[in-house]
Amino acid sequence: MKPIVYIKPGCPWCVDALNYFKRNGLEVETRNVLADREAMERLLKISGKNKTPTLEYGDFVCADFAVDELLAALDDAPEVKEQLGLRD
């Protein structure tokens, strides 16, 4: 299962998140919610928000995050952090 990151082009937090994932060797599937209506509908369903970036990995969802906020959320879900292979 590959993590999904919902993004909007030009979003600086999305750029930071994608750079973080790349630096840590995590392959993610990106979904541009501005170009893909189904992706926007899914984003709204899982998070209740239209904000990006949002990470979906199984039942784990972290909506509208900066990288430090994602890491804090992953600290509360250590099994997900381990599965993703992410470090601080």
Tab-separated table of C-alpha atoms in Angstrom:
chain	number	residue	atom	x	y	z
A	1	MET	CA	0.000	0.000	0.000
A	2	LYS	CA	1.475	3.329	-1.103
A	3	PRO	CA	0.693	6.477	0.917
A	4	ILE	CA	-1.425	9.063	-0.864
A	5	VAL	CA	-0.663	12.760	-0.555
A	6	TYR	CA	-3.368	15.179	-1.637
A	7	ILE	CA	-1.788	18.354	-2.973
A	8	LYS	CA	-2.462	21.657	-4.688
A	9	PRO	CA	0.124	22.967	-7.171
A	10	GLY	CA	2.033	25.933	-5.788
A	11	CYS	CA	1.213	25.088	-2.165
A	12	PRO	CA	4.464	25.689	-0.223
A	13	TRP	CA	3.513	23.156	2.480
A	14	CYS	CA	2.930	20.555	-0.253
A	15	VAL	CA	6.377	21.251	-1.715
A	16	ASP	CA	7.940	20.913	1.746
A	17	ALA	CA	6.078	17.643	2.405
A	18	LEU	CA	7.028	16.127	-0.940
A	19	ASN	CA	10.661	17.162	-0.431
A	20	TYR	CA	10.628	15.584	3.038
A	21	PHE	CA	9.243	12.317	1.668
A	22	LYS	CA	11.811	12.303	-1.134
A	23	ARG	CA	14.714	12.961	1.278
A	24	ASN	CA	13.511	10.033	3.380
A	25	GLY	CA	13.058	7.673	0.451
A	26	LEU	CA	9.291	7.362	0.826
A	27	GLU	CA	7.445	6.855	-2.444
A	28	VAL	CA	4.020	8.460	-2.361
A	29	GLU	CA	1.157	8.745	-4.790
A	30	THR	CA	0.204	12.375	-5.309
A	31	ARG	CA	-3.290	13.507	-6.147
A	32	ASN	CA	-3.834	17.052	-7.366
A	33	VAL	CA	-7.180	18.035	-5.880
A	34	LEU	CA	-7.511	21.060	-8.175
A	35	ALA	CA	-7.257	18.931	-11.325
A	36	ASP	CA	-9.029	15.797	-10.092
A	37	ARG	CA	-12.594	16.154	-8.804
A	38	GLU	CA	-12.641	12.616	-7.405
A	39	ALA	CA	-9.468	13.353	-5.444
A	40	MET	CA	-11.084	16.476	-3.964
A	41	GLU	CA	-14.174	14.467	-3.025
A	42	ARG	CA	-11.994	11.839	-1.341
A	43	LEU	CA	-10.027	14.540	0.500
A	44	LEU	CA	-13.261	16.040	1.827
A	45	LYS	CA	-14.534	12.600	2.852
A	46	ILE	CA	-11.436	11.551	4.791
A	47	SER	CA	-10.556	14.883	6.377
A	48	GLY	CA	-13.635	17.093	6.302
A	49	LYS	CA	-11.382	19.787	4.836
A	50	ASN	CA	-10.194	20.936	1.438
A	51	LYS	CA	-6.753	21.827	2.772
A	52	THR	CA	-3.473	20.358	1.604
A	53	PRO	CA	-1.186	18.630	2.026
A	54	THR	CA	-3.084	15.707	3.457
A	55	LEU	CA	-1.555	12.272	3.893
A	56	GLU	CA	-3.682	9.130	3.733
A	57	TYR	CA	-2.171	5.770	4.625
A	58	GLY	CA	-4.736	3.109	5.433
A	59	ASP	CA	-6.764	4.437	8.348
A	60	PHE	CA	-4.152	7.083	9.177
A	61	VAL	CA	-4.990	10.571	7.929
A	62	CYS	CA	-3.041	13.737	8.660
A	63	ALA	CA	-4.795	16.743	7.157
A	64	ASP	CA	-3.498	20.216	6.365
A	65	PHE	CA	-0.037	19.669	7.839
A	66	ALA	CA	3.401	21.180	7.932
A	67	VAL	CA	6.157	18.556	8.194
A	68	ASP	CA	6.612	19.119	11.938
A	69	GLU	CA	2.861	18.604	12.470
A	70	LEU	CA	3.003	15.361	10.471
A	71	LEU	CA	5.910	14.131	12.575
A	72	ALA	CA	3.993	14.948	15.773
A	73	ALA	CA	0.968	13.018	14.467
A	74	LEU	CA	3.230	10.091	13.565
A	75	ASP	CA	4.703	10.122	17.064
A	76	ASP	CA	1.152	9.337	18.216
A	77	ALA	CA	0.986	6.493	15.650
A	78	PRO	CA	4.411	4.831	15.960
A	79	GLU	CA	3.332	1.730	14.031
A	80	VAL	CA	2.457	3.907	11.013
A	81	LYS	CA	5.726	5.833	11.324
A	82	GLU	CA	7.628	2.533	11.371
A	83	GLN	CA	5.689	1.144	8.382
A	84	LEU	CA	6.470	4.295	6.421
A	85	GLY	CA	10.115	4.181	7.469
A	86	LEU	CA	10.144	7.869	8.409
A	87	ARG	CA	12.604	9.497	10.761
A	88	ASP	CA	12.541	12.871	12.429
